[in-house]
Coordinates of C-alpha atoms in Angstrom, one line a residue:
Chain Q
X23 CA 0.0 0.0 0.0
X24 CA 1.5 3.4 -0.9
X25 CA 2.2 6.0 1.7
X26 CA 0.0 8.7 -0.1
X27 CA -3.4 7.3 0.8
X28 CA -2.3 6.8 4.4
X29 CA -1.2 10.4 4.5
X30 CA -4.5 11.5 3.1
X31 CA -6.5 9.4 5.7
X32 CA -4.4 10.9 8.5
X33 CA -4.6 14.4 7.0
X34 CA -8.4 14.1 6.6
X35 CA -8.8 12.8 10.2
X36 CA -6.8 15.7 11.5
X37 CA -8.7 18.2 9.4
X38 CA -12.0 16.8 10.8
X39 CA -10.8 17.1 14.3
X40 CA -9.7 20.6 13.6
X41 CA -13.1 21.5 12.1
X42 CA -15.0 19.9 14.9
X43 CA -12.8 21.9 17.4
X44 CA -13.7 25.1 15.6
X45 CA -17.3 24.1 15.5
X46 CA -17.1 23.5 19.3
X47 CA -15.8 27.1 19.8
X48 CA -18.7 28.3 17.7
X49 CA -21.1 26.4 20.0
X50 CA -19.5 27.9 23.1
X51 CA -19.7 31.4 21.6
X52 CA -23.4 30.8 20.9
X53 CA -24.2 29.6 24.5
X54 CA -25.2 33.2 25.7
X55 CA -27.5 33.6 22.6
X56 CA -29.1 30.2 23.3
X57 CA -30.1 31.2 26.9
X58 CA -33.4 32.6 25.5
X59 CA -34.1 29.1 24.2
X60 CA -33.7 27.5 27.7
X61 CA -37.0 25.7 27.2
X62 CA -35.6 24.0 24.1
X63 CA -32.6 22.9 26.2
X64 CA -34.9 21.4 28.8
X65 CA -36.9 19.6 26.0
X66 CA -33.7 18.1 24.7
X67 CA -32.6 17.1 28.2
X68 CA -35.7 15.1 28.3
X69 CA -35.0 13.4 24.9
X70 CA -31.3 12.7 25.4
X71 CA -31.4 12.2 29.1
X72 CA -34.7 10.9 30.4
X73 CA -35.4 8.8 27.3
X74 CA -31.9 7.1 27.7
X75 CA -32.7 6.1 31.3
X76 CA -34.1 2.6 30.5
X77 CA -31.1 1.4 28.5
X78 CA -28.7 2.9 31.0
X79 CA -30.4 1.2 33.9
X80 CA -30.8 -2.2 32.3
X81 CA -27.2 -2.2 31.0
X82 CA -25.9 -0.9 34.4
X83 CA -27.7 -3.7 36.2
X84 CA -26.3 -6.4 33.9
X85 CA -22.8 -5.1 33.9
X86 CA -22.8 -5.1 37.7
X87 CA -24.3 -8.6 37.8
X88 CA -21.6 -10.0 35.4
X89 CA -18.9 -8.2 37.3
X90 CA -20.2 -9.7 40.6
X91 CA -20.3 -13.2 39.1
X92 CA -16.9 -13.1 37.5
X93 CA -15.3 -11.6 40.6
X94 CA -16.9 -14.2 42.9
X95 CA -15.4 -17.1 41.0
X96 CA -11.9 -15.4 40.6
X97 CA -11.7 -14.2 44.2
X98 CA -13.0 -17.4 45.6
X99 CA -9.8 -19.1 44.2
X100 CA -7.8 -17.0 46.6
X101 CA -10.4 -16.9 49.4
X102 CA -11.0 -13.2 48.9
X103 CA -14.7 -13.0 48.0
X104 CA -15.0 -10.4 50.8
X105 CA -13.3 -7.9 48.5
X106 CA -15.9 -8.4 45.9
X107 CA -17.9 -5.3 46.9
X108 CA -14.8 -3.1 46.8
X109 CA -13.7 -4.3 43.4
X110 CA -17.2 -4.0 41.9
X111 CA -17.5 -0.4 43.1
X112 CA -14.0 0.7 42.1
X113 CA -14.3 -0.9 38.6
X114 CA -17.7 0.7 38.1
X115 CA -16.9 4.1 39.5
X116 CA -13.5 4.5 37.8
X117 CA -14.0 2.8 34.5
X118 CA -17.1 0.9 33.6
X119 CA -19.6 3.5 34.7
X120 CA -18.3 6.5 32.7
X121 CA -17.0 4.5 29.7
X122 CA -20.0 2.2 29.2
X123 CA -22.5 5.0 29.9
X124 CA -20.7 7.2 27.3
X125 CA -20.6 4.3 24.7
X126 CA -24.3 3.7 25.3
X127 CA -25.1 7.4 25.2
X128 CA -23.2 7.7 21.9
X129 CA -25.2 4.8 20.5
X130 CA -28.6 5.9 21.8
X131 CA -28.6 9.7 22.1
X132 CA -25.6 10.7 19.9
X133 CA -27.0 8.9 16.8
X134 CA -30.5 10.4 17.3
X135 CA -29.0 13.9 17.6
X136 CA -26.9 13.4 14.4
X137 CA -29.8 11.9 12.5
X138 CA -32.3 14.6 13.6
X139 CA -30.0 17.6 12.8
X140 CA -29.0 15.9 9.5
X141 CA -32.6 15.4 8.5
X142 CA -33.4 19.0 9.5
X143 CA -30.6 20.1 7.1
X144 CA -31.8 17.8 4.4
X145 CA -35.4 19.0 4.6
X146 CA -34.3 22.7 4.7
X147 CA -35.6 23.2 8.3
X148 CA -32.3 24.8 9.3
X149 CA -32.4 27.1 6.2
X150 CA -36.0 27.9 7.1
X151 CA -34.9 29.0 10.6
X152 CA -32.2 31.1 9.1
X153 CA -34.9 32.7 6.9
X154 CA -37.1 33.3 9.9
X155 CA -34.1 35.2 11.5
X156 CA -33.6 32.4 14.0
X157 CA -30.0 31.3 14.5
X158 CA -30.0 27.5 14.1
X159 CA -26.7 27.2 16.0
X160 CA -28.3 28.8 19.1
X161 CA -31.7 27.2 18.7
X162 CA -30.8 23.7 17.5
X163 CA -27.2 22.9 18.1
X164 CA -26.4 24.5 21.5
X165 CA -29.5 23.1 23.3
X166 CA -28.6 19.5 22.2
X167 CA -25.0 20.0 23.1
X168 CA -25.8 21.4 26.6
X169 CA -28.4 18.6 27.1
X170 CA -25.7 16.0 26.4
X171 CA -23.2 17.7 28.6
X172 CA -25.7 17.8 31.6
X173 CA -27.3 14.4 31.0
X174 CA -24.1 12.3 30.8
X175 CA -22.9 12.7 34.5
X176 CA -26.5 12.1 35.7
X177 CA -26.9 9.0 33.5
X178 CA -23.5 7.8 34.7
X179 CA -24.6 8.1 38.4
X180 CA -27.6 6.0 37.6
X181 CA -25.5 3.5 35.8
X182 CA -23.1 3.2 38.7
X183 CA -25.9 2.8 41.3
X184 CA -27.6 0.1 39.2
X185 CA -24.2 -1.6 38.6
X186 CA -23.4 -1.8 42.3
X187 CA -26.9 -3.0 43.0
X188 CA -26.4 -5.7 40.3
X189 CA -23.1 -6.7 41.9
X190 CA -24.8 -6.9 45.3
X191 CA -27.7 -8.9 43.9
X192 CA -25.4 -11.6 42.5
X193 CA -22.6 -11.5 45.2
X194 CA -24.7 -11.2 48.3
X195 CA -28.3 -12.3 47.5
X196 CA -27.4 -15.2 45.2
X197 CA -23.9 -16.4 46.0
X198 CA -24.0 -15.7 49.8
X199 CA -21.3 -13.1 50.4
X200 CA -21.9 -11.5 53.8
X201 CA -23.9 -8.3 53.3
X202 CA -22.0 -6.4 56.0
X203 CA -18.7 -7.4 54.6
X204 CA -19.7 -6.4 51.1
X205 CA -20.8 -2.8 52.1
X206 CA -18.2 -2.2 54.8
X207 CA -15.2 -3.2 52.6
X208 CA -16.6 -1.0 49.9
X209 CA -17.2 2.1 52.0
X210 CA -13.8 1.7 53.7
X211 CA -11.9 1.5 50.4
X212 CA -13.7 3.6 47.9
X213 CA -12.6 7.2 48.0
X214 CA -15.2 9.9 47.2
X215 CA -12.8 12.2 45.4
X216 CA -10.5 9.8 43.7
X217 CA -13.1 7.2 42.6
X218 CA -16.6 8.7 42.6
X219 CA -15.9 12.4 41.6
X220 CA -13.2 11.5 39.1
X221 CA -15.4 8.9 37.5
X222 CA -18.9 10.2 37.7
X223 CA -18.2 13.9 37.5
X224 CA -15.0 14.6 35.6
X225 CA -14.8 11.6 33.2
X226 CA -18.5 11.7 32.4
X227 CA -18.5 15.5 31.9
X228 CA -15.6 15.2 29.5
X229 CA -17.1 12.2 27.6
X230 CA -20.5 14.1 27.5
X231 CA -18.9 17.2 26.0
X232 CA -17.0 15.2 23.4
X233 CA -19.8 12.8 22.4
X234 CA -22.3 15.7 22.2
X235 CA -19.9 17.8 20.1
X236 CA -19.2 14.9 17.7
X237 CA -23.0 14.2 17.4
X238 CA -24.0 17.8 16.8
X239 CA -21.0 18.5 14.5
X240 CA -21.7 15.4 12.4
X241 CA -25.4 16.3 12.1
X242 CA -24.8 19.9 11.3
X243 CA -22.2 19.3 8.6
X244 CA -23.7 16.3 6.9
X245 CA -24.4 16.4 3.2
X246 CA -28.2 16.9 2.8
X247 CA -28.8 13.5 1.4
X248 CA -30.1 10.2 2.9
X249 CA -26.7 8.7 2.3
X250 CA -25.0 11.6 3.9
X251 CA -27.2 11.3 7.0
X252 CA -26.6 7.5 7.2
X253 CA -22.8 8.0 7.0
X254 CA -22.9 10.9 9.5
X255 CA -24.8 8.7 12.0
X256 CA -22.2 5.9 11.6
X257 CA -19.3 8.4 12.0
X258 CA -20.9 9.6 15.2
X259 CA -20.7 6.1 16.7
X260 CA -17.2 5.3 15.4
X261 CA -15.6 8.7 16.3
X262 CA -17.3 8.8 19.7
X263 CA -16.2 5.3 20.6
X264 CA -12.6 5.9 19.6
X265 CA -12.6 9.3 21.4
X266 CA -14.1 7.8 24.6
X267 CA -11.6 5.0 24.8
X268 CA -8.6 7.3 23.9
X269 CA -9.7 10.0 26.3
X270 CA -10.3 7.4 29.0
X271 CA -6.6 6.4 28.9
X272 CA -5.5 10.1 29.0
X273 CA -7.9 11.0 31.8
X274 CA -7.0 7.9 33.8
X275 CA -3.3 8.7 33.5
X276 CA -3.9 12.3 34.8
X277 CA -6.4 11.4 37.5
X278 CA -4.5 8.5 39.0
Chain B
X247 CA -49.2 72.8 -10.1
X248 CA -47.9 69.8 -8.2
X249 CA -44.4 68.5 -8.7
X250 CA -44.2 65.2 -10.6
X251 CA -44.0 62.2 -8.3
X252 CA -40.5 60.8 -7.8
X253 CA -40.0 57.4 -9.4
X254 CA -40.5 54.7 -6.9
X255 CA -37.3 52.7 -6.3
X256 CA -37.7 49.0 -6.9
X257 CA -37.8 46.9 -3.7
X258 CA -35.0 44.7 -5.0
X259 CA -32.4 46.1 -7.3
X260 CA -29.6 43.9 -8.5
X261 CA -26.7 45.4 -10.4
X262 CA -23.7 43.6 -11.9
X263 CA -24.2 40.4 -9.9
X264 CA -21.5 37.9 -10.7
X265 CA -21.3 34.5 -9.1
X266 CA -19.0 31.7 -9.9
X267 CA -19.6 28.3 -8.2
X268 CA -17.1 25.4 -8.6
X269 CA -15.7 27.1 -11.7
X270 CA -19.1 27.5 -13.3
X271 CA -20.4 31.0 -13.9
X272 CA -23.9 31.2 -12.5
X273 CA -24.5 34.9 -12.9
X274 CA -22.5 37.1 -15.3
X275 CA -23.0 40.8 -14.4
X276 CA -26.8 40.2 -13.9
X277 CA -29.0 43.3 -13.7
X278 CA -32.6 42.9 -12.4
X279 CA -35.3 45.0 -10.7
X280 CA -38.2 43.7 -8.6
X281 CA -40.9 46.5 -8.5
X282 CA -42.8 47.1 -5.2
X283 CA -46.3 45.7 -4.9
X284 CA -46.1 43.5 -8.0
X285 CA -45.8 39.8 -8.6
X286 CA -42.6 39.1 -10.5
X287 CA -41.8 35.7 -11.9
X288 CA -38.2 34.4 -12.4
X289 CA -38.1 31.7 -15.0
X290 CA -35.4 29.8 -16.8
X291 CA -33.9 26.4 -17.6
X292 CA -33.1 24.0 -14.7
X293 CA -29.7 24.8 -13.2
X294 CA -29.7 28.4 -14.4
X295 CA -29.5 29.8 -10.9
X296 CA -33.1 30.8 -10.1
X297 CA -33.1 29.5 -6.5
X298 CA -29.5 30.8 -6.2
X299 CA -30.9 34.3 -7.1
X300 CA -33.4 34.0 -4.2
X301 CA -30.5 33.0 -1.9
X302 CA -28.6 36.2 -2.9
X303 CA -31.7 38.3 -2.2
X304 CA -32.0 36.9 1.3
X305 CA -28.3 36.9 2.0
X306 CA -27.9 33.1 2.2
X307 CA -25.3 33.4 -0.5
X308 CA -23.0 36.2 -1.5
X309 CA -21.8 36.8 -5.1
X310 CA -18.3 37.4 -6.2
X311 CA -19.2 40.9 -7.4
X312 CA -22.1 43.3 -7.8
X313 CA -24.8 44.7 -5.6
X314 CA -28.1 43.2 -4.3
X315 CA -30.1 46.0 -2.8
X316 CA -33.2 45.1 -0.9
X317 CA -35.3 48.0 0.4
X318 CA -32.2 50.3 -0.1
X319 CA -29.8 48.0 1.8
X320 CA -26.9 46.2 0.0
X321 CA -27.4 42.7 1.3
X322 CA -23.8 41.4 0.9
X323 CA -22.5 44.2 3.1
X324 CA -25.0 43.6 6.0
X325 CA -23.8 42.3 9.3
X326 CA -25.5 39.1 10.6
X327 CA -27.7 41.2 13.0
X328 CA -28.8 43.6 10.2
X329 CA -29.4 40.6 7.9
X330 CA -31.7 39.0 10.5
X331 CA -33.5 42.3 10.9
X332 CA -34.1 42.4 7.1
X333 CA -35.2 38.8 7.1
X334 CA -37.9 39.5 9.6
X335 CA -39.5 41.6 6.8
X336 CA -39.1 38.8 4.2
X337 CA -41.2 35.7 3.9
X338 CA -39.7 32.7 2.1
X339 CA -41.6 29.7 0.9
X340 CA -39.3 26.7 0.4
X341 CA -39.9 24.3 -2.4
X342 CA -40.4 21.5 0.1
X343 CA -42.2 23.7 2.6
X344 CA -39.5 23.1 5.3
X345 CA -42.0 22.9 8.1
X346 CA -40.5 22.0 11.5
X347 CA -41.4 18.4 11.9
X348 CA -41.4 18.4 15.7
X349 CA -44.2 21.0 15.9
X350 CA -47.8 20.9 14.8
X351 CA -49.3 23.2 12.3
X352 CA -50.3 25.8 14.9
X353 CA -46.8 25.9 16.4
X354 CA -45.1 26.1 13.0
X355 CA -47.0 29.2 12.2
X356 CA -46.5 30.6 15.7
X357 CA -42.8 29.9 15.6
X358 CA -41.6 33.3 14.3
X359 CA -43.9 35.1 16.7
X360 CA -42.6 33.2 19.7
X361 CA -39.0 33.7 18.7
X362 CA -39.2 37.5 18.0
X363 CA -42.0 38.8 20.1
X364 CA -43.2 38.6 23.7
X365 CA -46.9 38.8 22.7
X366 CA -49.4 37.3 25.1
X367 CA -50.6 33.8 24.2
X368 CA -54.1 35.1 23.4
X369 CA -52.7 37.4 20.8
X370 CA -50.4 34.8 19.3
X371 CA -53.4 32.4 19.0
X372 CA -55.5 35.0 17.3
X373 CA -52.8 36.0 14.8
X374 CA -52.0 32.3 14.0
X375 CA -55.6 31.4 13.5
X376 CA -56.2 34.4 11.3
X377 CA -53.3 33.4 9.0
X378 CA -54.4 29.8 9.0
X379 CA -58.0 30.9 8.1
X380 CA -56.5 33.0 5.2
X381 CA -54.9 29.8 3.8
X382 CA -58.0 27.7 4.5
X383 CA -56.4 25.5 7.1
X384 CA -57.6 26.7 10.5
X385 CA -59.2 23.3 11.0
X386 CA -55.8 21.6 10.5
X387 CA -54.1 23.6 13.3
X388 CA -53.6 20.5 15.5
X389 CA -52.2 18.3 12.7
X390 CA -48.5 17.4 12.5
X391 CA -46.6 18.1 9.2
X392 CA -46.4 14.4 8.4
X393 CA -50.2 14.3 8.3
X394 CA -50.4 17.0 5.6
X395 CA -50.6 16.6 1.9
X396 CA -48.0 18.5 -0.3
X397 CA -50.5 21.2 -1.1
X398 CA -51.6 21.6 2.6
X399 CA -48.0 21.8 3.7
X400 CA -47.2 24.5 1.2
X401 CA -50.2 26.5 2.5
X402 CA -49.1 26.1 6.1
X403 CA -45.6 27.3 5.0
X404 CA -47.3 30.2 3.3
X405 CA -49.2 31.1 6.5
X406 CA -45.9 31.0 8.4
X407 CA -44.3 33.2 5.8
X408 CA -46.9 35.9 6.1
X409 CA -47.3 35.7 9.9
X410 CA -45.2 38.9 10.3
X411 CA -47.0 40.7 7.3
X412 CA -43.7 40.9 5.4
X413 CA -42.9 43.5 2.7
X414 CA -41.5 40.8 0.4
X415 CA -42.4 37.1 -0.2
X416 CA -40.1 34.8 -2.1
X417 CA -41.7 31.6 -3.5
X418 CA -39.3 28.9 -4.6
X419 CA -41.1 26.6 -7.1
X420 CA -44.5 26.9 -5.3
X421 CA -46.4 24.9 -8.0
X422 CA -44.3 21.8 -8.2
X423 CA -46.2 18.5 -7.4
X424 CA -49.6 20.2 -6.9
X425 CA -52.8 18.7 -8.2
X426 CA -55.0 21.2 -10.2
X427 CA -57.1 22.0 -7.1
X428 CA -54.1 22.7 -4.9
X429 CA -52.5 24.7 -7.7
X430 CA -55.6 26.9 -8.1
X431 CA -55.7 27.4 -4.3
X432 CA -52.0 28.4 -4.2
X433 CA -52.4 30.7 -7.2
X434 CA -55.4 32.4 -5.7
X435 CA -53.5 32.9 -2.4
X436 CA -50.5 34.4 -4.0
X437 CA -52.7 36.9 -5.9
X438 CA -54.9 37.7 -3.0
X439 CA -52.0 38.3 -0.6
X440 CA -50.4 40.5 -3.2
X441 CA -53.5 42.6 -3.7
X442 CA -54.9 42.8 -0.2
X443 CA -51.7 43.2 1.8
X444 CA -49.7 45.0 -1.0
X445 CA -46.9 42.5 -0.6
X446 CA -44.2 42.3 -3.2
X447 CA -43.9 38.8 -4.5
X448 CA -41.1 37.0 -6.4
X449 CA -41.9 33.6 -7.9
X450 CA -39.4 31.1 -9.2
X451 CA -41.4 28.7 -11.4
X452 CA -41.4 26.8 -14.7
X453 CA -45.2 26.7 -15.3
X454 CA -46.0 29.4 -17.8
X455 CA -49.7 28.9 -17.7
X456 CA -49.7 29.4 -13.9
X457 CA -47.4 32.4 -14.3
X458 CA -49.7 34.0 -16.8
X459 CA -52.5 33.9 -14.2
X460 CA -50.6 35.4 -11.3
X461 CA -47.5 37.4 -12.4
X462 CA -47.3 41.0 -13.5
X463 CA -43.9 40.6 -15.1
X464 CA -41.5 37.8 -16.0
X465 CA -37.7 37.6 -16.2
X466 CA -36.2 34.8 -18.2
X467 CA -32.7 34.0 -17.0
X468 CA -30.3 31.9 -18.9
X469 CA -26.5 31.8 -19.4
X470 CA -26.1 34.0 -16.3
X471 CA -28.1 36.9 -17.7
X472 CA -31.6 38.1 -18.2
X473 CA -32.3 37.0 -21.8
X474 CA -35.9 38.2 -21.9
X475 CA -38.3 40.2 -19.7
X476 CA -41.8 41.5 -20.0
X477 CA -45.5 40.7 -19.7
X478 CA -46.2 37.0 -19.0
X479 CA -48.9 36.9 -21.7
X480 CA -46.6 38.1 -24.5
X481 CA -43.0 37.1 -23.4
X482 CA -43.3 33.8 -25.1
X483 CA -43.7 35.6 -28.5
X484 CA -40.7 37.9 -28.3
X485 CA -39.0 35.8 -30.9
X486 CA -35.6 35.3 -29.3
X487 CA -34.0 31.8 -29.5
X488 CA -34.1 31.5 -25.7
X489 CA -37.8 32.2 -25.4
X490 CA -38.6 30.1 -28.5
X491 CA -36.8 27.1 -27.0
X492 CA -37.9 27.6 -23.3
X493 CA -41.6 28.3 -23.9
X494 CA -41.8 26.1 -27.0
X495 CA -40.2 23.2 -25.1
X496 CA -37.7 22.5 -27.9
X497 CA -35.3 19.7 -27.1
X498 CA -32.3 21.5 -28.6
X499 CA -31.4 25.1 -28.9
X500 CA -29.4 27.7 -26.9
X501 CA -29.8 25.2 -24.0
X502 CA -28.1 22.1 -25.5
X503 CA -29.6 18.7 -25.1
X504 CA -26.2 17.2 -24.4
X505 CA -24.4 18.1 -21.2
X506 CA -20.9 19.3 -22.2
X507 CA -18.7 16.2 -22.7
X508 CA -15.5 15.1 -24.5
X509 CA -15.3 13.5 -27.9
X510 CA -18.0 10.8 -28.3
X511 CA -15.9 8.5 -30.6
X512 CA -13.0 8.7 -28.2
X513 CA -15.2 7.9 -25.2
X514 CA -16.4 4.8 -27.1
X515 CA -12.8 3.8 -27.9
X516 CA -13.4 4.3 -31.7
X517 CA -10.6 6.8 -32.3
X518 CA -8.5 5.7 -35.2
X519 CA -10.9 3.0 -36.3
X520 CA -12.0 2.8 -39.9
X521 CA -15.3 4.4 -40.7

């Protein structure tokens, strides 16, 4: 394979990241203008946040249950099942909670944001707003971006709660780990700032900002065709997934 | 003795508009006037830049050279704030209606009012219902855009376009895909709005028979310039090759049947072969 196409792929990827960054600055600059559309932000918070609750809760529960099950069998080899609660909580708070929530959020809410804005462009709704002297960045893009930013940490908190409940359900209720040991080891080891705040607040907020930016950017800049919208939706999932996992490594390195 | 009245300046005055897109010249020093209070039709072959012209008038696009003056203001020089102020006085009917699919008919028409005014809900309701009554769709206020036919959607878009009683309405292909009944309804609405509200109207369309019923003057644009203008009932007979081909529906003429391409024989791999 020649080096030229590889250079083009890398150059295109860098150009896209640069454009998305500039678009992000445009969004931030439009935040004050979008304040008069606060009702729209609340409406979007309902769509991307509340409507994602079911999938987040179900997935959180099962992730916690799987974790509880795996840990029980691994730790029982060493006679350390008492640490199960601690490991479940730390794994969920630090990594699984923010990362899996962000991946689910990208798949459920990110794609819907991209498809909705892309279809609004394809059907001239954004142009119609421009013609009605309504700024589509302030009315359409910023409310969805802010909604994603606000919803992610909240969804992550719900995911973590259900994950720990799932781990407790399997470890304590089904496999017989002592309830007091499960909770006391967890509360003694888990640090509010290092584990909970870093995971639920910082990582989730960063992931929320990035996934929402990618989703809004892809929708806003998609070619106004059905194929363009389909590709943009796919790109949202792919780019978000890569960004979440790459940023997770960077954030973990800094927050350790 | 009273002084003679000063000539009324056209609402839209375009001078020397030149636009090149992707290496193709769309407008080549185009000059065009839209008189106040009249219905002006812009016609021309597909791809000649009719919708692009509307985008220049509304500031959605800027040309490479020339002036586009709307109500005395040169649109390409306007700041975004000034442009938005101007757009509040312009109604634009999109070819596909461009209704906001999340909102019902009532909210679509109310949208500009909610965004730009702080009118009480009662007043908004009365204005919206008045506009919907004008287009014959007051009874459809609760329907969603997906529940409307093409003709109904266009009438809702028209109600939205006139909700601020604009000075200028731009119609982009308003007759496409309408059945004869819906076509008559839209024609009647355009004419009624023009006469009762004194709105200046610009129509981009291909249908000469419909244009004859509604327009006061016609511009035929081709090759980046105005190639004919005049009364819609007589323009087809002006004798130029452009009007003859366009209104006569001739397959070939100044607008070639073949899209510009390279040598046909070469494309078929016959170059050098014996005849």
